[in-house]
Amino acid sequence: MATTLNPTTLRQTIRKWPGVQRVVDLNVAWEDWWFDFYHNVDTSAQSDEQVALGWPADKLNFHYLPIRPKCARRALRNLRLKNRREYTFIDFGSGKGRMLFLAARHGFTRLCGIELRRELHNQASKNARECRHVDAGFIESLNMDASDYEFPDEKLVLFFFNPFGSEVMAEVLEKLTDSLDRHFRDVWVVLHDSTCAYLADQSPQLRLETARYGYRIYRSIPGRSVSDHVFRNRPPREIGRPGLLD
């Protein structure tokens, strides 16, 4: 009997064919270059500089890797929101701001980036001042530790492109649970290529809505706070981001 491959397995199989990965890499590089050129910004990942700063060795907060615009748009299109202007979009580990610019072009008018590293925060602020084709007047960039962030009592979309490890992610989700306990409202959580998805799966106030193409979308549900719930059943090792030179 013939075996039918699912789309994910099929893509992985095709990428192993000789020369295919090279074509994919060139396509990603072109997409990145065009995004920066079109918007007059610099959201690139400079691997040599990051290695010199020691970011790839940080197991709590991963090195900077901008999301591919194609992948970001696909996730944003699958957010089933009636009116995006009612929601504040928050990007955790926002880097140089690429995801915020993409979200602004998809109907969000209140946006906030949380970035730990000063160098990335400064570049994101410069990008917001100089970018084209995006109304950056509603974009706020905060240079701070994500675990210290206090969630506002409003409708939210929270985006995570695998910015940090399980320790930080657990603290962020615990704060989110406490915030929802105090004031329940509609909150959507988007994890893209996350190594900490199991923490969101275990969260007492998040329900998985969609899982495809490398991202998982959750929505808030009423529940009770279980402060230590997200610390249980951790995987045996932290995977982190792919290597800068991979």
C-alpha positions as CSV (number, residue, x, y, z in Angstrom):
1,M,0.0,0.0,0.0
2,A,1.4,3.4,-1.0
3,T,2.2,5.8,1.9
4,T,0.9,9.4,1.7
5,L,3.2,12.0,3.3
6,N,1.7,14.8,5.2
7,P,2.7,18.3,4.0
8,T,5.3,18.9,6.8
9,T,7.0,15.6,6.2
10,L,6.9,16.2,2.4
11,R,8.6,19.6,2.8
12,Q,11.3,18.1,5.0
13,T,11.9,15.3,2.5
14,I,12.2,17.7,-0.4
15,R,14.6,19.9,1.5
16,K,17.0,17.0,1.7
17,W,17.3,16.8,-2.1
18,P,20.7,18.0,-3.4
19,G,20.7,21.8,-3.9
20,V,17.2,22.4,-2.5
21,Q,18.4,23.8,0.8
22,R,20.7,26.2,-1.0
23,V,17.8,27.5,-3.1
24,V,15.7,28.0,0.1
25,D,18.6,29.9,1.8
26,L,19.0,32.2,-1.2
27,N,15.2,32.9,-1.2
28,V,15.2,33.7,2.5
29,A,18.2,36.0,2.0
30,W,16.5,37.8,-0.8
31,E,13.3,38.2,1.2
32,D,15.2,39.6,4.1
33,W,17.1,42.1,1.9
34,W,13.9,43.2,0.1
35,F,12.0,43.8,3.4
36,D,14.8,46.1,4.7
37,F,15.2,47.9,1.4
38,Y,11.5,48.5,0.9
39,H,11.0,49.8,4.5
40,N,14.3,51.6,4.7
41,V,15.3,49.8,7.9
42,D,18.0,47.4,9.2
43,T,16.5,44.2,10.7
44,S,19.3,41.9,9.6
45,A,21.1,39.4,11.9
46,Q,24.9,40.1,11.9
47,S,26.3,36.8,13.1
48,D,29.9,37.9,13.7
49,E,28.8,40.7,15.9
50,Q,26.5,38.5,17.9
51,V,29.2,35.9,18.4
52,A,31.6,38.6,19.7
53,L,29.0,39.7,22.2
54,G,28.5,36.2,23.4
55,W,24.7,36.0,22.6
56,P,24.7,32.5,21.1
57,A,26.1,31.1,24.4
58,D,23.3,32.7,26.4
59,K,20.9,29.8,27.4
60,L,18.3,32.1,29.0
61,N,17.9,34.7,26.2
62,F,18.6,33.4,22.7
63,H,20.6,35.3,20.1
64,Y,18.9,37.6,17.6
65,L,17.2,35.9,14.6
66,P,14.6,38.0,12.7
67,I,11.4,36.1,11.7
68,R,11.0,35.5,8.0
69,P,8.3,37.9,6.6
70,K,6.5,35.1,4.8
71,C,6.2,33.1,8.0
72,A,5.0,36.1,10.0
73,R,2.4,37.1,7.5
74,R,1.1,33.5,7.5
75,A,0.7,33.5,11.3
76,L,-1.0,36.9,11.3
77,R,-3.5,35.9,8.6
78,N,-4.6,33.0,10.8
79,L,-5.5,35.2,13.8
80,R,-9.3,35.1,13.9
81,L,-9.9,38.6,15.3
82,K,-13.0,40.6,14.4
83,N,-11.3,44.0,14.9
84,R,-7.5,44.2,15.3
85,R,-7.7,47.8,16.4
86,E,-9.2,46.6,19.7
87,Y,-6.0,44.7,20.5
88,T,-2.5,45.7,21.6
89,F,0.1,43.6,19.8
90,I,3.2,42.8,22.0
91,D,6.3,41.1,20.5
92,F,8.5,39.5,23.2
93,G,12.2,39.5,22.1
94,S,11.3,42.1,19.5
95,G,14.9,42.6,18.3
96,K,15.2,45.3,15.7
97,G,11.4,45.5,15.2
98,R,10.7,43.5,12.1
99,M,7.6,41.7,13.6
100,L,6.2,45.0,14.9
101,F,6.4,46.6,11.4
102,L,4.7,43.5,9.9
103,A,1.9,43.6,12.5
104,A,1.4,47.3,11.9
105,R,0.7,46.5,8.2
106,H,-1.8,43.9,9.2
107,G,-4.2,46.2,11.0
108,F,-2.8,46.6,14.5
109,T,-2.5,50.2,15.7
110,R,-1.2,49.7,19.2
111,L,2.1,47.8,19.3
112,C,4.8,47.2,21.8
113,G,8.2,45.5,21.6
114,I,10.0,44.0,24.6
115,E,13.7,43.7,24.0
116,L,16.4,42.9,26.6
117,R,19.5,43.8,24.6
118,R,20.3,47.5,24.4
119,E,22.0,47.2,21.0
120,L,18.8,45.7,19.4
121,H,16.5,48.1,21.2
122,N,18.5,51.1,19.9
123,Q,18.3,49.8,16.3
124,A,14.6,49.2,16.6
125,S,14.0,52.7,17.8
126,K,16.1,54.0,14.8
127,N,14.1,51.8,12.5
128,A,10.8,53.1,13.8
129,R,11.9,56.7,13.2
130,E,13.1,56.1,9.6
131,C,10.9,53.3,8.3
132,R,8.7,53.7,5.2
133,H,5.3,52.4,4.4
134,V,4.5,51.8,8.1
135,D,2.8,54.1,10.5
136,A,5.3,53.7,13.4
137,G,3.7,56.4,15.6
138,F,1.9,53.7,17.6
139,I,4.9,51.5,18.1
140,E,6.5,51.5,21.6
141,S,9.8,49.8,22.2
142,L,10.8,48.8,25.8
143,N,14.4,47.9,26.8
144,M,13.7,45.5,29.6
145,D,13.6,41.9,30.8
146,A,10.5,40.1,29.6
147,S,10.0,38.5,33.0
148,D,9.6,42.0,34.5
149,Y,6.9,43.1,32.1
150,E,3.4,43.8,33.6
151,F,0.5,43.0,31.3
152,P,-1.9,45.9,30.7
153,D,-5.6,45.2,31.4
154,E,-6.7,45.2,27.7
155,K,-7.2,42.8,24.8
156,L,-3.8,41.5,23.7
157,V,-2.0,39.5,21.1
158,L,1.3,38.2,22.4
159,F,3.9,37.0,19.9
160,F,7.0,34.9,20.7
161,F,9.5,33.9,18.0
162,N,11.4,31.6,20.4
163,P,13.2,34.5,22.1
164,F,14.2,32.9,25.3
165,G,14.4,29.6,27.3
166,S,12.0,27.8,29.5
167,E,13.0,29.7,32.7
168,V,12.0,33.1,31.3
169,M,9.0,31.7,29.4
170,A,7.6,30.1,32.5
171,E,7.9,33.4,34.4
172,V,6.1,35.3,31.6
173,L,3.3,32.8,31.4
174,E,2.9,32.8,35.2
175,K,2.5,36.6,35.1
176,L,0.0,36.2,32.3
177,T,-2.0,33.7,34.3
178,D,-2.0,36.0,37.3
179,S,-3.1,38.9,35.1
180,L,-6.0,36.9,33.6
181,D,-7.0,35.9,37.1
182,R,-7.3,39.5,38.2
183,H,-8.9,40.8,35.0
184,F,-10.1,38.2,32.4
185,R,-10.1,39.4,28.8
186,D,-9.5,38.2,25.3
187,V,-5.8,37.3,24.9
188,W,-4.2,35.5,22.0
189,V,-0.7,33.9,22.3
190,V,1.3,33.1,19.1
191,L,4.4,30.8,19.4
192,H,6.5,30.5,16.3
193,D,9.2,27.7,16.2
194,S,9.1,27.7,20.0
195,T,11.0,25.2,22.2
196,C,8.7,26.1,25.1
197,A,5.3,25.2,23.6
198,Y,4.8,22.6,26.2
199,L,4.6,25.4,28.8
200,A,1.7,27.0,26.9
201,D,0.1,23.6,26.5
202,Q,0.1,23.2,30.3
203,S,-1.1,26.7,31.1
204,P,-4.5,26.6,32.9
205,Q,-5.8,29.7,31.0
206,L,-4.7,29.0,27.4
207,R,-6.5,26.8,24.9
208,L,-4.8,25.7,21.7
209,E,-6.7,27.0,18.6
210,T,-4.3,26.4,15.7
211,A,-1.1,24.4,15.2
212,R,0.4,24.4,11.7
213,Y,3.4,25.6,9.6
214,G,5.6,25.9,12.7
215,Y,3.4,28.1,14.8
216,R,0.9,27.5,17.6
217,I,-1.9,29.9,18.4
218,Y,-3.6,29.9,21.8
219,R,-6.6,31.8,23.2
220,S,-7.3,32.8,26.8
221,I,-10.0,30.8,28.7
222,P,-11.3,31.4,32.3
223,G,-9.4,29.3,34.8
224,R,-7.7,29.3,38.2
225,S,-4.1,30.3,38.8
226,V,-1.7,27.4,39.3
227,S,1.6,29.2,40.0
228,D,3.9,26.2,39.8
229,H,2.0,24.4,37.0
230,V,4.2,25.7,34.2
231,F,7.4,24.5,35.9
232,R,6.5,20.8,35.8
233,N,7.6,18.3,33.2
234,R,10.3,20.3,31.6
235,P,12.1,18.6,28.7
236,P,15.6,17.2,29.6
237,R,17.5,19.9,27.7
238,E,17.1,23.3,26.3
239,I,17.3,23.3,22.5
240,G,17.5,27.1,21.8
241,R,17.7,28.7,18.5
242,P,19.5,27.2,15.5
243,G,23.1,28.1,15.4
244,L,24.0,31.4,13.8
245,L,26.3,29.7,11.3
246,D,24.0,26.8,10.6
